[in-house]
PDB file of C-alpha atoms in Angstrom:
ATOM      1  CA  MET I   1     -37.924  55.186  10.299  1.00 65.00           C
ATOM      2  CA  ARG I   2     -38.532  51.310   9.399  1.00 75.00           C
ATOM      3  CA  LYS I   3     -41.240  49.246  12.052  1.00 86.00           C
ATOM      4  CA  ILE I   4     -38.912  46.964  14.167  1.00 90.00           C
ATOM      5  CA  THR I   5     -40.654  43.346  14.395  1.00 92.00           C
ATOM      6  CA  HIS I   6     -39.842  41.750  18.036  1.00 94.00           C
ATOM      7  CA  VAL I   7     -39.224  38.155  17.400  1.00 95.00           C
ATOM      8  CA  ALA I   8     -38.329  35.676  20.220  1.00 97.00           C
ATOM      9  CA  ALA I   9     -35.845  32.756  19.089  1.00 96.00           C
ATOM     10  CA  GLY I  10     -34.750  29.666  21.093  1.00 97.00           C
ATOM     11  CA  ILE I  11     -31.301  27.557  21.372  1.00 97.00           C
ATOM     12  CA  LEU I  12     -32.157  24.223  22.165  1.00 98.00           C
ATOM     13  CA  LEU I  13     -28.893  22.714  23.915  1.00 97.00           C
ATOM     14  CA  ARG I  14     -28.185  19.104  24.726  1.00 96.00           C
ATOM     15  CA  ALA I  15     -25.718  18.452  27.320  1.00 93.00           C
ATOM     16  CA  ASP I  16     -22.992  17.535  25.054  1.00 93.00           C
ATOM     17  CA  GLY I  17     -23.325  21.198  23.620  1.00 92.00           C
ATOM     18  CA  SER I  18     -24.991  20.426  20.322  1.00 96.00           C
ATOM     19  CA  PHE I  19     -27.638  22.855  19.193  1.00 97.00           C
ATOM     20  CA  LEU I  20     -30.971  23.033  17.231  1.00 97.00           C
ATOM     21  CA  LEU I  21     -31.203  24.872  13.744  1.00 97.00           C
ATOM     22  CA  GLY I  22     -34.445  24.597  11.619  1.00 96.00           C
ATOM     23  CA  SER I  23     -35.013  25.223   7.905  1.00 95.00           C
ATOM     24  CA  ARG I  24     -37.657  28.112   7.170  1.00 91.00           C
ATOM     25  CA  PRO I  25     -40.500  26.191   5.372  1.00 88.00           C
ATOM     26  CA  VAL I  26     -41.512  27.069   1.961  1.00 87.00           C
ATOM     27  CA  GLY I  27     -43.648  30.494   1.597  1.00 85.00           C
ATOM     28  CA  LYS I  28     -41.737  32.328   4.160  1.00 85.00           C
ATOM     29  CA  PRO I  29     -38.921  34.717   3.426  1.00 86.00           C
ATOM     30  CA  TYR I  30     -35.650  33.106   2.864  1.00 89.00           C
ATOM     31  CA  ALA I  31     -37.255  29.773   2.318  1.00 91.00           C
ATOM     32  CA  GLY I  32     -34.734  27.043   3.182  1.00 93.00           C
ATOM     33  CA  TYR I  33     -32.339  29.025   5.013  1.00 94.00           C
ATOM     34  CA  TRP I  34     -31.253  27.563   8.262  1.00 95.00           C
ATOM     35  CA  GLU I  35     -32.273  29.422  11.786  1.00 94.00           C
ATOM     36  CA  PHE I  36     -32.814  29.089  15.431  1.00 96.00           C
ATOM     37  CA  PRO I  37     -36.878  28.299  15.861  1.00 95.00           C
ATOM     38  CA  GLY I  38     -39.105  30.899  17.368  1.00 95.00           C
ATOM     39  CA  GLY I  39     -41.414  33.886  15.933  1.00 94.00           C
ATOM     40  CA  LYS I  40     -43.197  37.157  16.459  1.00 94.00           C
ATOM     41  CA  LEU I  41     -44.410  38.134  19.534  1.00 96.00           C
ATOM     42  CA  GLU I  42     -48.138  38.859  19.721  1.00 95.00           C
ATOM     43  CA  SER I  43     -49.755  42.125  21.247  1.00 93.00           C
ATOM     44  CA  GLY I  44     -49.031  42.018  24.986  1.00 94.00           C
ATOM     45  CA  GLU I  45     -46.674  39.051  25.136  1.00 96.00           C
ATOM     46  CA  THR I  46     -43.402  38.781  26.758  1.00 97.00           C
ATOM     47  CA  GLU I  47     -40.467  37.478  24.740  1.00 97.00           C
ATOM     48  CA  LEU I  48     -40.546  34.163  26.669  1.00 97.00           C
ATOM     49  CA  ALA I  49     -44.101  33.744  26.836  1.00 98.00           C
ATOM     50  CA  ALA I  50     -43.853  34.031  22.811  1.00 98.00           C
ATOM     51  CA  LEU I  51     -40.996  31.728  22.368  1.00 98.00           C
ATOM     52  CA  LYS I  52     -43.052  28.910  24.501  1.00 98.00           C
ATOM     53  CA  ARG I  53     -46.223  29.759  22.264  1.00 98.00           C
ATOM     54  CA  GLU I  54     -43.901  29.335  18.840  1.00 97.00           C
ATOM     55  CA  LEU I  55     -42.131  26.120  20.275  1.00 98.00           C
ATOM     56  CA  VAL I  56     -45.421  24.260  20.868  1.00 97.00           C
ATOM     57  CA  GLU I  57     -46.865  25.469  17.508  1.00 95.00           C
ATOM     58  CA  GLU I  58     -43.585  24.855  15.197  1.00 94.00           C
ATOM     59  CA  MET I  59     -42.305  21.892  16.632  1.00 96.00           C
ATOM     60  CA  GLY I  60     -44.862  20.301  19.376  1.00 97.00           C
ATOM     61  CA  ILE I  61     -42.639  20.763  22.624  1.00 98.00           C
ATOM     62  CA  ALA I  62     -42.907  22.563  26.092  1.00 98.00           C
ATOM     63  CA  VAL I  63     -40.230  24.640  27.249  1.00 98.00           C
ATOM     64  CA  THR I  64     -39.346  23.583  30.855  1.00 98.00           C
ATOM     65  CA  ALA I  65     -36.268  25.744  31.354  1.00 97.00           C
ATOM     66  CA  ALA I  66     -34.959  28.828  29.617  1.00 97.00           C
ATOM     67  CA  THR I  67     -32.585  31.796  29.885  1.00 97.00           C
ATOM     68  CA  PRO I  68     -32.398  35.141  28.449  1.00 96.00           C
ATOM     69  CA  TRP I  69     -29.163  35.503  26.287  1.00 96.00           C
ATOM     70  CA  ILE I  70     -28.193  37.619  23.341  1.00 94.00           C
ATOM     71  CA  VAL I  71     -30.363  40.683  21.519  1.00 93.00           C
ATOM     72  CA  GLN I  72     -29.757  40.926  17.973  1.00 90.00           C
ATOM     73  CA  THR I  73     -31.064  43.799  15.537  1.00 89.00           C
ATOM     74  CA  PHE I  74     -30.936  43.091  12.123  1.00 86.00           C
ATOM     75  CA  ASP I  75     -31.845  44.750   9.016  1.00 87.00           C
ATOM     76  CA  TYR I  76     -33.514  42.408   5.959  1.00 83.00           C
ATOM     77  CA  PRO I  77     -34.746  43.940   3.019  1.00 79.00           C
ATOM     78  CA  HIS I  78     -38.342  42.823   4.135  1.00 77.00           C
ATOM     79  CA  ALA I  79     -38.320  43.642   7.760  1.00 80.00           C
ATOM     80  CA  SER I  80     -36.293  45.378  10.620  1.00 90.00           C
ATOM     81  CA  VAL I  81     -35.861  42.711  13.319  1.00 90.00           C
ATOM     82  CA  ARG I  82     -34.902  42.505  16.985  1.00 93.00           C
ATOM     83  CA  LEU I  83     -34.342  39.178  18.033  1.00 93.00           C
ATOM     84  CA  SER I  84     -34.375  38.094  21.798  1.00 96.00           C
ATOM     85  CA  PHE I  85     -32.765  34.766  21.855  1.00 97.00           C
ATOM     86  CA  PHE I  86     -33.102  32.149  24.974  1.00 97.00           C
ATOM     87  CA  ARG I  87     -30.690  29.363  25.761  1.00 97.00           C
ATOM     88  CA  ILE I  88     -32.971  26.384  26.074  1.00 98.00           C
ATOM     89  CA  SER I  89     -32.006  23.637  28.420  1.00 96.00           C
ATOM     90  CA  ASP I  90     -34.916  21.286  29.034  1.00 97.00           C
ATOM     91  CA  TRP I  91     -37.896  20.691  26.986  1.00 98.00           C
ATOM     92  CA  GLU I  92     -40.867  18.488  27.279  1.00 98.00           C
ATOM     93  CA  GLY I  93     -42.193  16.347  24.152  1.00 97.00           C
ATOM     94  CA  GLU I  94     -40.746  15.034  20.723  1.00 96.00           C
ATOM     95  CA  ILE I  95     -39.613  17.683  18.491  1.00 96.00           C
ATOM     96  CA  THR I  96     -41.998  17.336  15.670  1.00 95.00           C
ATOM     97  CA  ALA I  97     -41.776  19.276  12.168  1.00 93.00           C
ATOM     98  CA  HIS I  98     -45.183  20.761  12.202  1.00 93.00           C
ATOM     99  CA  GLU I  99     -44.661  23.472   9.375  1.00 89.00           C
ATOM    100  CA  GLY I 100     -42.907  20.909   7.004  1.00 88.00           C
ATOM    101  CA  GLN I 101     -39.326  22.190   8.053  1.00 91.00           C
ATOM    102  CA  GLU I 102     -36.586  20.189   8.754  1.00 94.00           C
ATOM    103  CA  PHE I 103     -34.565  19.838  11.813  1.00 96.00           C
ATOM    104  CA  ALA I 104     -30.920  19.378  12.275  1.00 97.00           C
ATOM    105  CA  TRP I 105     -28.619  18.956  15.773  1.00 97.00           C
ATOM    106  CA  GLN I 106     -25.161  21.079  15.117  1.00 97.00           C
ATOM    107  CA  VAL I 107     -21.965  21.214  17.030  1.00 95.00           C
ATOM    108  CA  PRO I 108     -20.663  24.742  17.540  1.00 91.00           C
ATOM    109  CA  GLY I 109     -17.748  25.560  14.608  1.00 88.00           C
ATOM    110  CA  LYS I 110     -19.062  22.414  12.522  1.00 92.00           C
ATOM    111  CA  LEU I 111     -22.406  23.346  10.724  1.00 93.00           C
ATOM    112  CA  ASN I 112     -23.317  20.985   8.348  1.00 95.00           C
ATOM    113  CA  VAL I 113     -26.030  23.011   7.079  1.00 95.00           C
ATOM    114  CA  SER I 114     -26.604  25.769   4.892  1.00 94.00           C
ATOM    115  CA  PRO I 115     -27.235  28.664   4.055  1.00 94.00           C
ATOM    116  CA  ILE I 116     -27.627  30.331   7.312  1.00 92.00           C
ATOM    117  CA  LEU I 117     -30.039  33.045   8.133  1.00 88.00           C
ATOM    118  CA  PRO I 118     -27.801  36.107   8.159  1.00 84.00           C
ATOM    119  CA  ALA I 119     -28.743  37.684  11.224  1.00 81.00           C
ATOM    120  CA  ASN I 120     -27.757  34.071  13.045  1.00 83.00           C
ATOM    121  CA  GLY I 121     -23.794  34.821  12.617  1.00 79.00           C
ATOM    122  CA  PRO I 122     -22.757  36.408  15.878  1.00 78.00           C
ATOM    123  CA  ILE I 123     -25.355  33.867  17.539  1.00 88.00           C
ATOM    124  CA  LEU I 124     -23.317  30.913  16.258  1.00 90.00           C
ATOM    125  CA  ARG I 125     -20.058  32.605  17.505  1.00 90.00           C
ATOM    126  CA  GLY I 126     -21.166  33.112  20.900  1.00 94.00           C
ATOM    127  CA  LEU I 127     -22.249  29.400  20.921  1.00 95.00           C
ATOM    128  CA  ALA I 128     -18.412  28.529  20.999  1.00 93.00           C
ATOM    129  CA  LEU I 129     -17.500  30.443  24.364  1.00 96.00           C
ATOM    130  CA  PRO I 130     -17.194  28.372  27.428  1.00 96.00           C
ATOM    131  CA  ASP I 131     -19.813  29.089  30.652  1.00 96.00           C
ATOM    132  CA  VAL I 132     -16.614  30.202  32.608  1.00 98.00           C
ATOM    133  CA  MET I 133     -14.270  32.470  31.363  1.00 98.00           C
ATOM    134  CA  THR I 134     -11.091  32.023  33.572  1.00 98.00           C
ATOM    135  CA  ILE I 135      -8.585  35.149  34.607  1.00 98.00           C
ATOM    136  CA  SER I 136      -5.121  34.329  35.543  1.00 98.00           C
ATOM    137  CA  ASN I 137      -3.973  34.983  39.207  1.00 98.00           C
ATOM    138  CA  VAL I 138      -0.078  34.765  39.160  1.00 98.00           C
ATOM    139  CA  ALA I 139       0.058  37.973  41.575  1.00 97.00           C
ATOM    140  CA  GLU I 140      -1.480  35.450  44.588  1.00 97.00           C
ATOM    141  CA  LEU I 141      -0.155  32.523  43.321  1.00 98.00           C
ATOM    142  CA  GLY I 142       3.341  33.022  42.046  1.00 98.00           C
ATOM    143  CA  GLU I 143       4.362  31.887  38.608  1.00 98.00           C
ATOM    144  CA  ALA I 144       5.415  28.418  39.231  1.00 98.00           C
ATOM    145  CA  ALA I 145       2.107  27.370  41.042  1.00 98.00           C
ATOM    146  CA  PHE I 146       0.354  29.264  38.460  1.00 98.00           C
ATOM    147  CA  LEU I 147       1.478  27.357  35.782  1.00 98.00           C
ATOM    148  CA  GLU I 148       1.139  23.914  37.713  1.00 98.00           C
ATOM    149  CA  ALA I 149      -2.575  24.545  38.194  1.00 98.00           C
ATOM    150  CA  LEU I 150      -3.012  25.730  34.728  1.00 98.00           C
ATOM    151  CA  ALA I 151      -1.747  22.136  33.522  1.00 98.00           C
ATOM    152  CA  LYS I 152      -3.844  20.473  36.054  1.00 97.00           C
ATOM    153  CA  ASN I 153      -7.232  22.291  35.914  1.00 96.00           C
ATOM    154  CA  LYS I 154      -7.099  22.778  31.885  1.00 97.00           C
ATOM    155  CA  PRO I 155      -9.451  25.906  31.395  1.00 98.00           C
ATOM    156  CA  HIS I 156     -11.580  26.256  28.200  1.00 97.00           C
ATOM    157  CA  TRP I 157     -10.493  29.848  27.874  1.00 98.00           C
ATOM    158  CA  LEU I 158      -7.936  31.728  29.694  1.00 98.00           C
ATOM    159  CA  ILE I 159      -7.393  35.633  30.216  1.00 98.00           C
ATOM    160  CA  LEU I 160      -3.821  36.256  31.044  1.00 98.00           C
ATOM    161  CA  ARG I 161      -4.265  39.569  33.171  1.00 98.00           C
ATOM    162  CA  GLU I 162      -1.247  40.340  35.073  1.00 98.00           C
ATOM    163  CA  PRO I 163      -0.884  44.102  35.625  1.00 97.00           C
ATOM    164  CA  GLN I 164       1.710  43.744  38.191  1.00 97.00           C
ATOM    165  CA  LEU I 165       4.329  42.770  35.203  1.00 98.00           C
ATOM    166  CA  ASP I 166       6.013  45.223  33.106  1.00 98.00           C
ATOM    167  CA  ALA I 167       5.928  44.420  29.421  1.00 98.00           C
ATOM    168  CA  ALA I 168       9.081  42.256  28.959  1.00 98.00           C
ATOM    169  CA  GLN I 169       8.043  40.144  32.090  1.00 98.00           C
ATOM    170  CA  TYR I 170       4.361  39.807  30.539  1.00 98.00           C
ATOM    171  CA  ARG I 171       5.880  38.379  27.455  1.00 98.00           C
ATOM    172  CA  LEU I 172       8.195  36.098  29.127  1.00 98.00           C
ATOM    173  CA  LEU I 173       5.120  34.778  30.944  1.00 98.00           C
ATOM    174  CA  ALA I 174       3.117  34.778  27.828  1.00 98.00           C
ATOM    175  CA  GLU I 175       5.034  32.549  26.201  1.00 98.00           C
ATOM    176  CA  LYS I 176       5.060  30.087  29.021  1.00 98.00           C
ATOM    177  CA  VAL I 177       1.566  30.148  29.141  1.00 98.00           C
ATOM    178  CA  LEU I 178       1.081  29.624  25.586  1.00 98.00           C
ATOM    179  CA  ARG I 179       2.770  26.665  25.202  1.00 98.00           C
ATOM    180  CA  ILE I 180       0.697  24.783  27.812  1.00 98.00           C
ATOM    181  CA  CYS I 181      -2.469  26.418  26.544  1.00 98.00           C
ATOM    182  CA  LYS I 182      -1.622  25.046  22.997  1.00 97.00           C
ATOM    183  CA  HIS I 183      -0.768  21.509  24.380  1.00 97.00           C
ATOM    184  CA  GLN I 184      -3.973  21.267  26.397  1.00 97.00           C
ATOM    185  CA  GLN I 185      -6.241  23.275  23.842  1.00 96.00           C
ATOM    186  CA  THR I 186      -7.014  26.078  26.148  1.00 98.00           C
ATOM    187  CA  ARG I 187      -7.950  29.257  24.145  1.00 98.00           C
ATOM    188  CA  LEU I 188      -5.399  32.180  25.272  1.00 98.00           C
ATOM    189  CA  MET I 189      -6.680  35.826  25.547  1.00 98.00           C
ATOM    190  CA  LEU I 190      -3.602  38.331  26.049  1.00 98.00           C
ATOM    191  CA  HIS I 191      -4.539  41.236  28.017  1.00 98.00           C
ATOM    192  CA  ASP I 192      -4.370  44.741  26.728  1.00 97.00           C
ATOM    193  CA  ASP I 193      -1.694  44.494  23.839  1.00 97.00           C
ATOM    194  CA  ALA I 194      -3.239  42.798  20.383  1.00 97.00           C
ATOM    195  CA  GLU I 195       0.060  43.375  18.972  1.00 97.00           C
ATOM    196  CA  LEU I 196       1.982  40.802  21.244  1.00 98.00           C
ATOM    197  CA  ALA I 197      -0.920  38.395  20.563  1.00 98.00           C
ATOM    198  CA  LEU I 198      -0.633  38.691  17.129  1.00 98.00           C
ATOM    199  CA  ALA I 199       3.068  38.293  17.359  1.00 98.00           C
ATOM    200  CA  LEU I 200       3.038  34.859  19.735  1.00 98.00           C
ATOM    201  CA  GLY I 201      -0.046  33.404  17.941  1.00 98.00           C
ATOM    202  CA  ALA I 202      -2.432  33.830  20.827  1.00 98.00           C
ATOM    203  CA  ASP I 203      -6.078  33.208  20.204  1.00 98.00           C
ATOM    204  CA  GLY I 204      -7.193  36.862  20.857  1.00 98.00           C
ATOM    205  CA  VAL I 205      -6.930  39.817  23.013  1.00 98.00           C
ATOM    206  CA  HIS I 206      -9.100  41.013  26.309  1.00 98.00           C
ATOM    207  CA  LEU I 207      -9.220  44.974  26.356  1.00 98.00           C
ATOM    208  CA  PRO I 208      -9.674  46.592  29.699  1.00 97.00           C
ATOM    209  CA  ALA I 209     -12.419  49.496  29.867  1.00 96.00           C
ATOM    210  CA  ARG I 210      -9.828  52.249  28.861  1.00 94.00           C
ATOM    211  CA  GLY I 211      -8.656  50.544  26.334  1.00 94.00           C
ATOM    212  CA  LEU I 212     -11.864  49.713  24.860  1.00 96.00           C
ATOM    213  CA  LEU I 213     -12.779  53.327  25.025  1.00 95.00           C
ATOM    214  CA  LYS I 214      -9.840  54.334  22.969  1.00 94.00           C
ATOM    215  CA  LEU I 215     -10.140  52.366  20.050  1.00 96.00           C
ATOM    216  CA  LYS I 216     -11.836  53.339  16.542  1.00 94.00           C
ATOM    217  CA  LYS I 217     -11.722  49.644  14.762  1.00 96.00           C
ATOM    218  CA  ARG I 218     -11.387  46.085  16.129  1.00 97.00           C
ATOM    219  CA  PRO I 219      -7.993  44.701  16.627  1.00 97.00           C
ATOM    220  CA  ALA I 220      -7.228  42.293  13.676  1.00 96.00           C
ATOM    221  CA  LEU I 221      -7.352  38.904  15.822  1.00 97.00           C
ATOM    222  CA  ASP I 222      -9.924  36.114  15.771  1.00 96.00           C
ATOM    223  CA  TRP I 223     -11.183  36.822  18.914  1.00 98.00           C
ATOM    224  CA  VAL I 224     -11.759  40.221  21.075  1.00 98.00           C
ATOM    225  CA  GLY I 225     -13.230  40.710  24.351  1.00 98.00           C
ATOM    226  CA  ALA I 226     -13.616  43.266  27.076  1.00 98.00           C
ATOM    227  CA  SER I 227     -13.967  44.394  30.778  1.00 98.00           C
ATOM    228  CA  THR I 228     -16.917  46.607  30.817  1.00 97.00           C
ATOM    229  CA  HIS I 229     -18.534  48.144  33.832  1.00 96.00           C
ATOM    230  CA  ASN I 230     -21.253  50.420  32.398  1.00 96.00           C
ATOM    231  CA  ALA I 231     -23.795  51.008  29.189  1.00 97.00           C
ATOM    232  CA  ALA I 232     -21.244  53.216  27.899  1.00 97.00           C
ATOM    233  CA  GLU I 233     -18.647  50.864  27.820  1.00 98.00           C
ATOM    234  CA  LEU I 234     -21.008  47.881  26.721  1.00 98.00           C
ATOM    235  CA  GLY I 235     -21.814  50.246  23.611  1.00 97.00           C
ATOM    236  CA  ALA I 236     -18.512  50.620  22.660  1.00 98.00           C
ATOM    237  CA  ALA I 237     -17.842  46.731  22.837  1.00 98.00           C
ATOM    238  CA  SER I 238     -20.982  46.623  20.486  1.00 96.00           C
ATOM    239  CA  GLY I 239     -19.752  49.454  18.270  1.00 96.00           C
ATOM    240  CA  LEU I 240     -16.597  47.423  17.822  1.00 97.00           C
ATOM    241  CA  SER I 241     -18.192  44.236  17.133  1.00 95.00           C
ATOM    242  CA  LEU I 242     -16.295  42.553  19.678  1.00 97.00           C
ATOM    243  CA  ASP I 243     -17.192  38.642  20.928  1.00 96.00           C
ATOM    244  CA  TYR I 244     -17.783  39.047  24.374  1.00 98.00           C
ATOM    245  CA  ALA I 245     -17.704  41.340  27.648  1.00 98.00           C
ATOM    246  CA  LEU I 246     -17.090  41.203  31.020  1.00 98.00           C
ATOM    247  CA  LEU I 247     -19.619  43.020  33.002  1.00 98.00           C
ATOM    248  CA  GLY I 248     -18.877  44.147  36.812  1.00 95.00           C
ATOM    249  CA  HIS I 249     -18.241  43.880  39.551  1.00 92.00           C
ATOM    250  CA  ILE I 250     -21.140  42.386  40.844  1.00 96.00           C
ATOM    251  CA  SER I 251     -20.043  41.767  44.526  1.00 88.00           C
ATOM    252  CA  ASP I 252     -17.502  43.140  46.710  1.00 74.00           C
ATOM    253  CA  THR I 253     -14.125  41.714  45.585  1.00 72.00           C
ATOM    254  CA  PRO I 254     -10.374  42.790  46.840  1.00 69.00           C
ATOM    255  CA  SER I 255      -9.412  44.011  43.396  1.00 65.00           C
ATOM    256  CA  HIS I 256     -11.909  46.867  43.266  1.00 62.00           C
ATOM    257  CA  PRO I 257     -11.921  47.656  47.114  1.00 64.00           C
ATOM    258  CA  ASP I 258     -13.127  51.483  46.685  1.00 67.00           C
ATOM    259  CA  ALA I 259     -16.006  50.825  43.744  1.00 73.00           C
ATOM    260  CA  ALA I 260     -19.639  49.945  44.571  1.00 83.00           C
ATOM    261  CA  PRO I 261     -20.504  46.741  43.174  1.00 89.00           C
ATOM    262  CA  LEU I 262     -23.376  46.535  40.562  1.00 94.00           C
ATOM    263  CA  GLY I 263     -25.346  43.837  42.282  1.00 95.00           C
ATOM    264  CA  TRP I 264     -27.756  41.481  40.445  1.00 96.00           C
ATOM    265  CA  ASP I 265     -29.983  44.538  39.967  1.00 95.00           C
ATOM    266  CA  GLY I 266     -27.621  46.857  38.705  1.00 96.00           C
ATOM    267  CA  PHE I 267     -26.275  43.667  36.247  1.00 97.00           C
ATOM    268  CA  ASP I 268     -29.744  42.654  35.127  1.00 95.00           C
ATOM    269  CA  ALA I 269     -30.855  46.275  34.505  1.00 95.00           C
ATOM    270  CA  LEU I 270     -27.965  46.842  32.171  1.00 96.00           C
ATOM    271  CA  LEU I 271     -28.509  43.485  30.231  1.00 95.00           C
ATOM    272  CA  LYS I 272     -32.093  44.354  29.684  1.00 92.00           C
ATOM    273  CA  GLN I 273     -31.007  46.825  27.289  1.00 93.00           C
ATOM    274  CA  GLY I 274     -30.080  43.964  25.105  1.00 92.00           C
ATOM    275  CA  TRP I 275     -26.512  43.527  23.815  1.00 94.00           C
ATOM    276  CA  PRO I 276     -25.458  41.395  20.675  1.00 93.00           C
ATOM    277  CA  PHE I 277     -22.774  39.562  22.265  1.00 95.00           C
ATOM    278  CA  PRO I 278     -22.545  37.084  25.445  1.00 97.00           C
ATOM    279  CA  VAL I 279     -21.994  39.292  28.833  1.00 98.00           C
ATOM    280  CA  TYR I 280     -20.185  37.405  31.676  1.00 98.00           C
ATOM    281  CA  ALA I 281     -20.916  38.267  35.233  1.00 98.00           C
ATOM    282  CA  LEU I 282     -17.676  39.415  36.834  1.00 97.00           C
ATOM    283  CA  GLY I 283     -16.305  40.496  40.680  1.00 95.00           C
ATOM    284  CA  GLY I 284     -16.504  37.888  43.400  1.00 93.00           C
ATOM    285  CA  MET I 285     -17.898  34.900  41.005  1.00 96.00           C
ATOM    286  CA  LYS I 286     -17.853  31.303  42.009  1.00 96.00           C
ATOM    287  CA  HIS I 287     -18.759  28.244  40.129  1.00 96.00           C
ATOM    288  CA  SER I 288     -22.116  28.077  42.071  1.00 97.00           C
ATOM    289  CA  ASP I 289     -23.213  31.624  41.032  1.00 97.00           C
ATOM    290  CA  LEU I 290     -23.456  30.122  37.443  1.00 97.00           C
ATOM    291  CA  ALA I 291     -27.105  29.333  37.661  1.00 96.00           C
ATOM    292  CA  ILE I 292     -28.097  32.553  38.741  1.00 97.00           C
ATOM    293  CA  ALA I 293     -25.808  34.407  36.394  1.00 97.00           C
ATOM    294  CA  MET I 294     -27.617  32.845  33.645  1.00 97.00           C
ATOM    295  CA  GLN I 295     -31.084  33.742  34.804  1.00 96.00           C
ATOM    296  CA  HIS I 296     -30.181  37.194  34.990  1.00 96.00           C
ATOM    297  CA  GLY I 297     -29.097  37.025  30.953  1.00 96.00           C
ATOM    298  CA  ALA I 298     -25.445  36.465  31.377  1.00 97.00           C
ATOM    299  CA  HIS I 299     -23.742  33.916  29.161  1.00 97.00           C
ATOM    300  CA  GLY I 300     -21.610  32.937  32.093  1.00 98.00           C
ATOM    301  CA  VAL I 301     -19.480  33.701  34.999  1.00 98.00           C
ATOM    302  CA  ALA I 302     -15.760  34.927  34.720  1.00 98.00           C
ATOM    303  CA  LEU I 303     -13.276  33.418  37.505  1.00 98.00           C
ATOM    304  CA  MET I 304     -10.313  34.735  38.890  1.00 97.00           C
ATOM    305  CA  ARG I 305      -9.387  33.503  42.434  1.00 95.00           C
ATOM    306  CA  ALA I 306     -12.086  31.105  42.412  1.00 96.00           C
ATOM    307  CA  ALA I 307     -10.959  29.556  39.044  1.00 97.00           C
ATOM    308  CA  TRP I 308      -7.417  28.358  41.274  1.00 97.00           C
ATOM    309  CA  VAL I 309      -8.712  26.961  44.594  1.00 90.00           C
TER     310      VAL I 309
END
């Protein structure tokens, strides 16, 4: 079994959503490839301490605000690496190339540098996801009020989850919702029906945990996510190379009155196992919970009732 090299990497983010990539300097493996800055952990170092040290050494900046994010394991010909990524929202100092590398600010989905270091593919994809994943609530709002709120609120992403509807009713609703979403550039994820998502031209499918555990391969859609509640379900999502997971529920919620909540301690324990995709905190979440969710390693929060108030 190959020794695993532990690496911390940082994603510097500006307010407009752009992020920083750096080129690997001459003399290192994959010289000239673009990557997120960072480096190897030294003996006794935590991931965050290593990242802060490396960014001082590499580019002369002091990280002042960072939250844990994705953990990616990758086998290169020269080494097996475990990369712990952090999203960095604030730093001090001017970015300076201390190792002769180049730096370039990039926009998610619109890269203008190449080649990209192979391990960074899923990371770049994750940066296209919003901080808030919105879930529909037709059951409580009623269809007319929901469609009006959808057009008014214009969420970046929407999961259309309405288990009270039969298949025919759900399809009719999905067709109406899709027309609004396409007009306002909201990405639409249909719930538990990959065939319908393909037929209607939705952006992807969101799988319930029971559906996730039955699958042997990833549905043939651009975006696929799932709801999860434990390590086994997160592992299944990882095995299918899904793009994101919702994990919960964090707090008591009317949707799951008989299930004990994870709480932030349970959520934190599961996230610390390391998963190669963004994870959203789900269950009783509000917009005001976003910062604490990120501190616990979440990509963001998934909102249902709180999204439509």
